């Protein structure tokens, strides 16, 4: 079944969002980004033939239920597959992007990853790393060994054969690559797990229920929702975010509040949305913050493949925290409905922080400075955060993608990426945020 937003209601929701500025706290409105530091980063990934075409993109944190030192960071490396790291950023496992188990198969390209906890498989409950595979427009599934960082091979693939394409009717359409992109897991109740997936080069969001199929994992019940691609402005004009001709403004980063079923979705050139799951539930999506150049009319230059403003002095209707692209999204859980929503502001190398409760008031932003041989975070794409103690990060852990990776040990002639670990305690102190390492509403510890 496919759901499409009612056009009139969508226009009304967007106009309301524009006429009522985002709820911004005084710190967010006036302060420069806070600065936190890290000295812990993963090995360099190179996106070339010699490096296995490995380009880092998105991390996920798997928390060991009993021994936090055995927790894992699992990341996508696109055509380079997956990498698994321990709490000291040491590589434990490298999994190639293999062909999907299907008749019309192609070698995979792994874009985003998230963790599903307590899925029933072959008569037992397992934790699973769920991955979006762009070249096959489907999900891939990897069981996490309960030993975590102590396991010889922490991940093992368990993807069922011949799963449906998530967004396309056939292989010919898949090869156009408008396929599975961003990904988050939603577990509304025990025994029920869904993947939320965005589509590359489109404004579509899909959900699919994860199920056991013949001793493997697959999915069923795909539902889709089309998000806005044009935006009415208070001055009476209509704004179309500038992209390559024929390409609407895509979404990638997504995260689901497991307690409320609220989906947070970053539309890269637009801003941060919140909408209620399941898709088509009747609640209109709300644009809770906008990128800084929202509403500025641009023109696409085919020679430079860049967008430039028609009026260089135009002010637009943007917010003050997100510089396009808005990318990775995740949730820090506090007690009850408290906590924070974090978003990568890729265009200015910062991270925006919003309240989890209420109207998601903006609290400020921070940037990450490298020390002790680590470099500063540039152009972050995916991110992940946990409030749980893991390894030496006793007040929680924030992990972020870094592109380009820089420093004396980096070959500047090659495209280099990696991931950095940051103590949540350091972020909390820099922005006067809370630290709470209890289970809270995080479903993995209910």
Coordinates of C-alpha atoms in Angstrom, one line a residue:
X1 CA 0.0 0.0 0.0
X2 CA 1.2 3.5 -0.8
X3 CA 0.3 6.6 1.1
X4 CA 0.6 10.1 -0.3
X5 CA 0.1 13.2 1.7
X6 CA -3.0 15.3 0.9
X7 CA -1.6 18.2 -1.1
X8 CA -3.8 20.9 0.5
X9 CA -3.1 19.7 4.0
X10 CA 0.6 19.6 3.3
X11 CA 0.6 23.2 2.0
X12 CA -1.2 24.3 5.1
X13 CA 1.2 22.5 7.4
X14 CA 4.2 24.0 5.6
X15 CA 2.7 27.6 5.7
X16 CA 2.0 27.2 9.4
X17 CA 5.6 26.0 10.0
X18 CA 6.9 29.1 8.1
X19 CA 4.7 31.7 9.8
X20 CA 5.5 30.3 13.2
X21 CA 9.3 30.4 13.6
X22 CA 11.0 27.3 15.1
X23 CA 11.1 27.3 18.9
X24 CA 14.6 28.4 19.6
X25 CA 16.1 28.8 23.1
X26 CA 18.2 31.8 24.0
X27 CA 21.4 29.8 23.8
X28 CA 20.7 28.5 20.3
X29 CA 19.8 32.0 19.1
X30 CA 22.9 33.8 20.4
X31 CA 25.7 31.4 21.1
X32 CA 28.5 30.2 18.8
X33 CA 28.8 26.4 18.6
X34 CA 30.4 24.9 21.7
X35 CA 33.6 23.0 21.2
X36 CA 34.3 19.4 22.4
X37 CA 37.3 17.3 21.8
X38 CA 38.2 13.7 20.8
X39 CA 41.4 11.7 20.6
X40 CA 39.7 8.5 19.5
X41 CA 39.1 7.8 15.8
X42 CA 38.9 4.7 13.7
X43 CA 41.4 3.6 11.0
X44 CA 41.3 5.5 7.7
X45 CA 39.0 4.2 4.9
X46 CA 40.0 5.1 1.3
X47 CA 37.4 5.3 -1.4
X48 CA 39.6 4.0 -4.3
X49 CA 40.5 0.6 -5.8
X50 CA 43.5 0.2 -3.5
X51 CA 41.3 0.9 -0.5
X52 CA 38.5 -1.4 -1.6
X53 CA 36.3 1.5 -2.5
X54 CA 35.5 2.0 1.1
X55 CA 33.8 5.3 1.9
X56 CA 32.5 5.7 5.5
X57 CA 29.0 7.0 5.9
X58 CA 26.9 5.9 8.9
X59 CA 27.6 4.4 12.3
X60 CA 25.5 2.5 14.8
X61 CA 26.3 1.6 18.5
X62 CA 25.5 -1.9 19.8
X63 CA 25.4 -1.9 23.6
X64 CA 26.4 -5.2 25.2
X65 CA 23.7 -6.0 27.8
X66 CA 26.1 -7.1 30.6
X67 CA 29.7 -6.1 29.9
X68 CA 29.9 -2.6 28.3
X69 CA 33.5 -3.2 27.3
X70 CA 32.3 -5.7 24.7
X71 CA 30.0 -3.1 23.0
X72 CA 30.5 -2.5 19.3
X73 CA 30.5 0.4 16.8
X74 CA 29.2 -0.9 13.4
X75 CA 29.7 1.4 10.3
X76 CA 28.9 1.3 6.6
X77 CA 31.7 1.8 4.1
X78 CA 29.4 1.8 1.0
X79 CA 31.1 -0.4 -1.7
X80 CA 33.6 -1.3 1.0
X81 CA 31.0 -3.1 3.0
X82 CA 30.8 -3.0 6.8
X83 CA 33.4 -2.4 9.5
X84 CA 33.1 -3.4 13.1
X85 CA 35.1 -1.6 15.9
X86 CA 35.5 -2.0 19.6
X87 CA 35.3 0.8 22.2
X88 CA 38.9 1.8 21.5
X89 CA 38.1 2.2 17.7
X90 CA 40.2 -0.9 16.9
X91 CA 38.9 -2.8 13.8
X92 CA 37.5 -6.2 14.7
X93 CA 35.9 -7.2 11.5
X94 CA 35.7 -6.1 7.9
X95 CA 32.8 -7.5 5.8
X96 CA 32.8 -7.0 2.1
X97 CA 29.7 -5.7 0.3
X98 CA 28.7 -9.0 -1.2
X99 CA 26.1 -9.9 -3.7
X100 CA 22.6 -10.0 -2.3
X101 CA 20.9 -13.4 -2.0
X102 CA 18.6 -13.0 -5.0
X103 CA 18.2 -14.2 -8.6
X104 CA 18.8 -10.8 -10.2
X105 CA 21.6 -10.0 -7.8
X106 CA 24.2 -7.2 -7.8
X107 CA 27.2 -6.6 -5.5
X108 CA 26.0 -4.5 -2.6
X109 CA 26.5 -0.9 -1.6
X110 CA 25.8 -0.5 2.1
X111 CA 24.6 3.0 2.9
X112 CA 23.1 3.2 6.4
X113 CA 22.9 0.9 9.5
X114 CA 20.9 0.6 12.7
X115 CA 20.4 -2.0 15.4
X116 CA 17.3 -4.1 16.1
X117 CA 17.3 -5.7 19.5
X118 CA 15.6 -9.0 20.5
X119 CA 14.3 -10.3 17.1
X120 CA 13.1 -13.9 17.1
X121 CA 15.2 -16.1 14.7
X122 CA 15.4 -19.9 14.7
X123 CA 13.8 -20.1 18.1
X124 CA 16.0 -17.6 19.9
X125 CA 16.1 -13.8 20.4
X126 CA 19.0 -12.1 18.5
X127 CA 20.2 -8.6 18.0
X128 CA 20.6 -7.6 14.4
X129 CA 22.5 -4.9 12.4
X130 CA 20.1 -3.9 9.6
X131 CA 21.7 -2.3 6.6
X132 CA 20.3 -0.5 3.5
X133 CA 21.7 -1.9 0.3
X134 CA 21.5 0.8 -2.5
X135 CA 22.6 -1.4 -5.4
X136 CA 19.9 -4.0 -4.6
X137 CA 17.2 -1.6 -3.2
X138 CA 16.6 -3.8 -0.2
X139 CA 17.6 -4.5 3.4
X140 CA 20.4 -6.8 4.5
X141 CA 20.6 -8.4 8.0
X142 CA 23.5 -9.3 10.2
X143 CA 23.2 -11.1 13.5
X144 CA 25.4 -9.7 16.3
X145 CA 27.3 -12.4 18.2
X146 CA 26.2 -12.1 21.9
X147 CA 30.0 -12.0 22.8
X148 CA 30.3 -8.7 21.0
X149 CA 33.8 -7.4 20.9
X150 CA 35.1 -10.8 22.3
X151 CA 33.7 -12.7 19.4
X152 CA 35.9 -14.0 16.6
X153 CA 33.3 -12.7 14.0
X154 CA 30.9 -10.3 15.6
X155 CA 28.5 -10.1 12.6
X156 CA 27.1 -12.9 10.4
X157 CA 24.7 -12.3 7.5
X158 CA 21.2 -13.8 7.7
X159 CA 19.4 -12.2 4.8
X160 CA 16.6 -14.2 3.3
X161 CA 16.6 -14.8 -0.5
X162 CA 14.8 -12.7 -3.1
X163 CA 13.4 -9.9 -0.9
X164 CA 11.2 -7.3 -2.6
X165 CA 12.6 -4.1 -3.9
X166 CA 11.7 -1.3 -1.4
X167 CA 11.1 1.5 -4.0
X168 CA 11.3 0.1 -7.5
X169 CA 9.3 -2.2 -9.7
X170 CA 12.1 -4.2 -11.3
X171 CA 15.9 -4.5 -11.7
X172 CA 16.0 -2.1 -14.6
X173 CA 14.5 0.6 -12.4
X174 CA 16.8 -0.3 -9.5
X175 CA 19.9 0.2 -11.7
X176 CA 18.9 3.9 -12.0
X177 CA 19.9 4.0 -8.3
X178 CA 17.0 5.8 -6.8
X179 CA 17.0 3.2 -4.1
X180 CA 17.2 2.4 -0.4
X181 CA 19.2 5.1 1.4
X182 CA 18.7 6.3 5.0
X183 CA 17.6 3.8 7.6
X184 CA 16.3 3.6 11.2
X185 CA 14.7 0.8 13.3
X186 CA 11.3 1.2 15.0
X187 CA 10.3 -1.4 17.7
X188 CA 6.9 -0.2 19.0
X189 CA 6.3 -3.3 21.1
X190 CA 8.0 -6.7 21.9
X191 CA 8.0 -9.0 18.9
X192 CA 7.3 -6.2 16.4
X193 CA 10.1 -4.6 14.4
X194 CA 10.1 -2.3 11.4
X195 CA 12.7 -0.6 9.3
X196 CA 12.1 3.0 8.2
X197 CA 14.0 3.7 4.9
X198 CA 14.4 6.8 2.7
X199 CA 14.9 6.8 -1.0
X200 CA 17.9 8.3 -2.7
X201 CA 17.1 11.2 -5.1
X202 CA 13.4 11.2 -4.0
X203 CA 11.2 12.4 -1.2
X204 CA 9.7 9.0 -0.4
X205 CA 9.9 7.3 3.0
X206 CA 9.0 3.6 3.4
X207 CA 8.4 1.2 6.3
X208 CA 8.7 -2.6 6.2
X209 CA 8.1 -5.1 8.9
X210 CA 11.0 -7.4 9.6
X211 CA 10.1 -11.1 9.8
X212 CA 11.6 -14.5 9.9
X213 CA 11.6 -16.4 6.5
X214 CA 12.9 -19.9 6.4
X215 CA 15.4 -19.4 9.2
X216 CA 16.6 -16.1 7.8
X217 CA 15.4 -12.5 8.1
X218 CA 13.4 -10.6 5.5
X219 CA 10.6 -8.1 5.4
X220 CA 7.0 -7.6 4.4
X221 CA 4.2 -5.1 4.3
X222 CA 6.0 -2.2 2.6
X223 CA 4.2 1.1 3.0
X224 CA 5.3 4.4 1.5
X225 CA 4.8 8.1 2.1
X226 CA 5.8 11.0 -0.2
X227 CA 7.1 14.1 1.6
X228 CA 7.0 17.7 0.3
X229 CA 9.3 18.8 -2.5
X230 CA 8.1 22.3 -3.0
X231 CA 7.3 24.9 -0.3
X232 CA 4.9 27.9 -0.2
X233 CA 6.6 31.0 1.3
X234 CA 5.0 33.8 3.3
X235 CA 5.9 36.3 0.5
X236 CA 3.5 34.4 -1.9
X237 CA 6.2 32.6 -3.9
X238 CA 6.9 28.9 -4.0
X239 CA 10.3 27.7 -3.2
X240 CA 11.8 24.6 -4.9
X241 CA 15.2 23.6 -3.3
X242 CA 17.9 23.7 -5.9
X243 CA 19.1 20.3 -7.0
X244 CA 20.2 18.7 -10.3
X245 CA 17.5 19.0 -12.9
X246 CA 14.7 16.5 -12.3
X247 CA 15.9 15.5 -8.8
X248 CA 13.7 16.4 -5.8
X249 CA 15.2 17.2 -2.3
X250 CA 16.0 13.9 -0.8
X251 CA 16.0 12.7 2.8
X252 CA 18.6 10.5 4.4
X253 CA 19.1 10.7 8.2
X254 CA 16.3 9.2 10.2
X255 CA 15.7 8.2 13.8
X256 CA 12.7 6.9 15.6
X257 CA 11.7 7.7 19.2
X258 CA 10.9 4.2 20.4
X259 CA 8.7 5.4 23.3
X260 CA 6.4 7.7 21.2
X261 CA 6.8 6.4 17.7
X262 CA 7.8 9.8 16.4
X263 CA 10.1 9.7 13.4
X264 CA 12.7 12.5 13.0
X265 CA 13.8 12.8 9.3
X266 CA 16.4 15.1 7.9
X267 CA 15.6 16.4 4.4
X268 CA 19.1 17.5 3.3
X269 CA 18.3 20.9 1.7
X270 CA 15.2 21.6 3.7
X271 CA 15.5 20.9 7.4
X272 CA 14.4 18.5 10.2
X273 CA 10.9 17.0 10.1
X274 CA 8.9 15.1 12.7
X275 CA 6.1 12.8 11.9
X276 CA 4.1 10.1 13.7
X277 CA 4.4 6.5 12.8
X278 CA 2.9 4.4 11.4
X279 CA 2.9 6.1 8.0
X280 CA -0.5 7.4 7.0
X281 CA -1.7 7.6 10.6
X282 CA -3.3 11.0 9.8
X283 CA -1.0 13.3 11.6
X284 CA 0.7 15.9 9.3
X285 CA 4.5 16.0 9.3
X286 CA 5.9 19.1 11.1
X287 CA 9.0 20.9 9.9
X288 CA 10.6 21.7 13.3
X289 CA 13.7 23.4 11.9
X290 CA 14.9 24.7 8.6
X291 CA 18.3 25.0 7.0
X292 CA 19.7 28.5 7.0
X293 CA 19.1 29.2 3.3
X294 CA 15.5 27.9 3.3
X295 CA 13.4 29.9 0.9
X296 CA 16.4 31.5 -1.0
X297 CA 15.7 31.0 -4.7
X298 CA 18.7 29.5 -6.5
X299 CA 19.5 28.5 -10.1
X300 CA 21.5 25.4 -11.0
X301 CA 24.7 26.0 -13.0
X302 CA 25.3 23.0 -15.2
X303 CA 28.9 23.9 -15.8
X304 CA 29.9 24.0 -12.2
X305 CA 27.2 21.6 -11.0
X306 CA 26.5 24.0 -8.2
X307 CA 23.5 26.2 -7.2
X308 CA 23.8 29.9 -6.8
X309 CA 21.3 32.4 -5.5
X310 CA 19.4 34.5 -8.0
X311 CA 19.5 37.4 -5.6
X312 CA 22.8 37.3 -3.6
X313 CA 21.2 39.6 -1.0
X314 CA 18.1 37.5 -0.4
X315 CA 17.5 36.6 3.3
X316 CA 15.1 33.7 3.0
X317 CA 13.2 32.1 5.9
X318 CA 15.8 29.7 7.4
X319 CA 16.7 28.8 10.9
X320 CA 20.0 29.4 12.6
X321 CA 21.4 26.0 13.4
X322 CA 21.4 23.8 10.2
X323 CA 23.6 24.5 7.3
X324 CA 22.7 22.3 4.3
X325 CA 23.1 19.4 4.1
X326 CA 21.1 18.3 7.2
X327 CA 22.3 14.7 7.5
X328 CA 22.6 12.2 10.3
X329 CA 20.0 12.0 13.1
X330 CA 19.8 10.2 16.4
X331 CA 18.2 10.4 19.8
X332 CA 19.7 10.6 23.3
X333 CA 17.2 9.1 25.8
X334 CA 16.6 10.7 29.1
X335 CA 14.0 9.8 31.8
X336 CA 10.4 9.9 30.7
X337 CA 10.0 12.0 27.5
X338 CA 13.2 14.0 28.1
X339 CA 16.4 13.8 26.1
X340 CA 17.8 15.2 22.9
X341 CA 17.6 14.9 19.2
X342 CA 21.0 15.4 17.4
X343 CA 21.4 16.3 13.8
X344 CA 24.5 16.7 11.6
X345 CA 24.8 20.1 10.1
X346 CA 27.1 19.0 7.3
X347 CA 27.6 22.4 5.7
X348 CA 29.4 24.0 8.6
X349 CA 30.8 20.9 10.4
X350 CA 28.6 21.2 13.4
X351 CA 25.9 19.3 15.2
X352 CA 22.6 20.8 16.2
X353 CA 20.8 19.7 19.5
X354 CA 17.0 19.9 20.1
X355 CA 14.8 18.9 23.0
X356 CA 13.3 15.5 22.6
X357 CA 10.0 16.6 24.4
X358 CA 7.4 19.2 23.6
X359 CA 8.0 21.3 20.5
X360 CA 11.6 20.1 20.1
X361 CA 13.1 23.5 21.1
X362 CA 16.5 24.2 19.7
X363 CA 19.2 24.2 22.4
X364 CA 22.4 25.0 20.5
X365 CA 25.1 23.3 18.6
X366 CA 28.7 22.0 18.9
X367 CA 31.7 21.1 16.8
X368 CA 34.3 18.4 17.5
X369 CA 38.0 19.3 17.6
X370 CA 40.6 16.6 17.3
X371 CA 43.4 16.4 19.9
X372 CA 46.2 13.9 20.5
X373 CA 46.7 13.1 16.9
X374 CA 43.0 13.0 15.9
X375 CA 41.7 15.6 13.4
X376 CA 38.7 17.9 13.6
X377 CA 35.4 16.6 12.3
X378 CA 34.6 17.8 8.8
X379 CA 31.4 17.3 6.8
X380 CA 29.8 14.8 9.1
X381 CA 27.2 12.5 7.5
X382 CA 25.9 9.8 9.8
X383 CA 26.0 9.9 13.6
X384 CA 24.9 7.7 16.5
X385 CA 24.5 8.3 20.3
X386 CA 23.8 6.2 23.4
X387 CA 23.1 7.3 26.9
X388 CA 24.4 4.0 28.2
X389 CA 27.9 3.5 29.6
X390 CA 30.1 1.8 27.1
X391 CA 33.7 0.9 27.6
X392 CA 35.5 3.9 29.1
X393 CA 32.6 6.2 28.0
X394 CA 30.8 6.0 31.4
X395 CA 28.5 8.9 30.6
X396 CA 27.5 7.7 27.2
X397 CA 29.0 7.8 23.7
X398 CA 28.6 9.9 20.5
X399 CA 30.0 8.6 17.3
X400 CA 30.3 10.6 14.1
X401 CA 31.4 10.2 10.5
X402 CA 34.3 12.4 9.3
X403 CA 34.9 13.4 5.7
X404 CA 37.4 14.3 4.7
X405 CA 39.7 12.7 7.2
X406 CA 42.8 14.8 7.5
X407 CA 46.2 14.8 9.2
X408 CA 49.8 13.9 8.7
X409 CA 49.1 10.1 8.2
X410 CA 46.5 10.7 5.5
X411 CA 47.3 10.5 1.8
X412 CA 45.8 13.8 0.6
X413 CA 45.6 12.5 -3.0
X414 CA 43.0 9.9 -1.9
X415 CA 39.4 10.3 -0.6
X416 CA 39.7 9.5 3.1
X417 CA 37.0 9.0 5.7
X418 CA 36.7 7.6 9.2
X419 CA 34.7 7.9 12.4
X420 CA 35.4 9.6 15.8
X421 CA 34.2 8.8 19.3
X422 CA 33.2 11.6 21.7
X423 CA 32.2 11.4 25.3
X424 CA 28.6 12.4 25.9
X425 CA 29.7 13.9 29.2
X426 CA 32.0 16.3 27.4
X427 CA 29.1 17.4 25.1
X428 CA 26.7 17.7 28.1
X429 CA 29.2 20.0 29.9
X430 CA 29.8 22.2 26.9
X431 CA 26.1 22.8 26.3
X432 CA 24.7 22.4 29.9
X433 CA 22.8 19.3 28.9
X434 CA 21.8 16.4 31.2
X435 CA 23.6 13.1 31.7
X436 CA 21.4 10.1 32.6
X437 CA 22.8 6.6 32.1
X438 CA 19.7 4.8 33.3
X439 CA 17.7 2.8 30.8
X440 CA 15.0 5.5 30.5
X441 CA 12.8 4.8 27.5
X442 CA 15.4 3.1 25.4
X443 CA 13.6 -0.1 24.2
X444 CA 16.8 -2.2 24.2
X445 CA 16.8 -2.1 28.0
X446 CA 13.1 -2.3 28.9

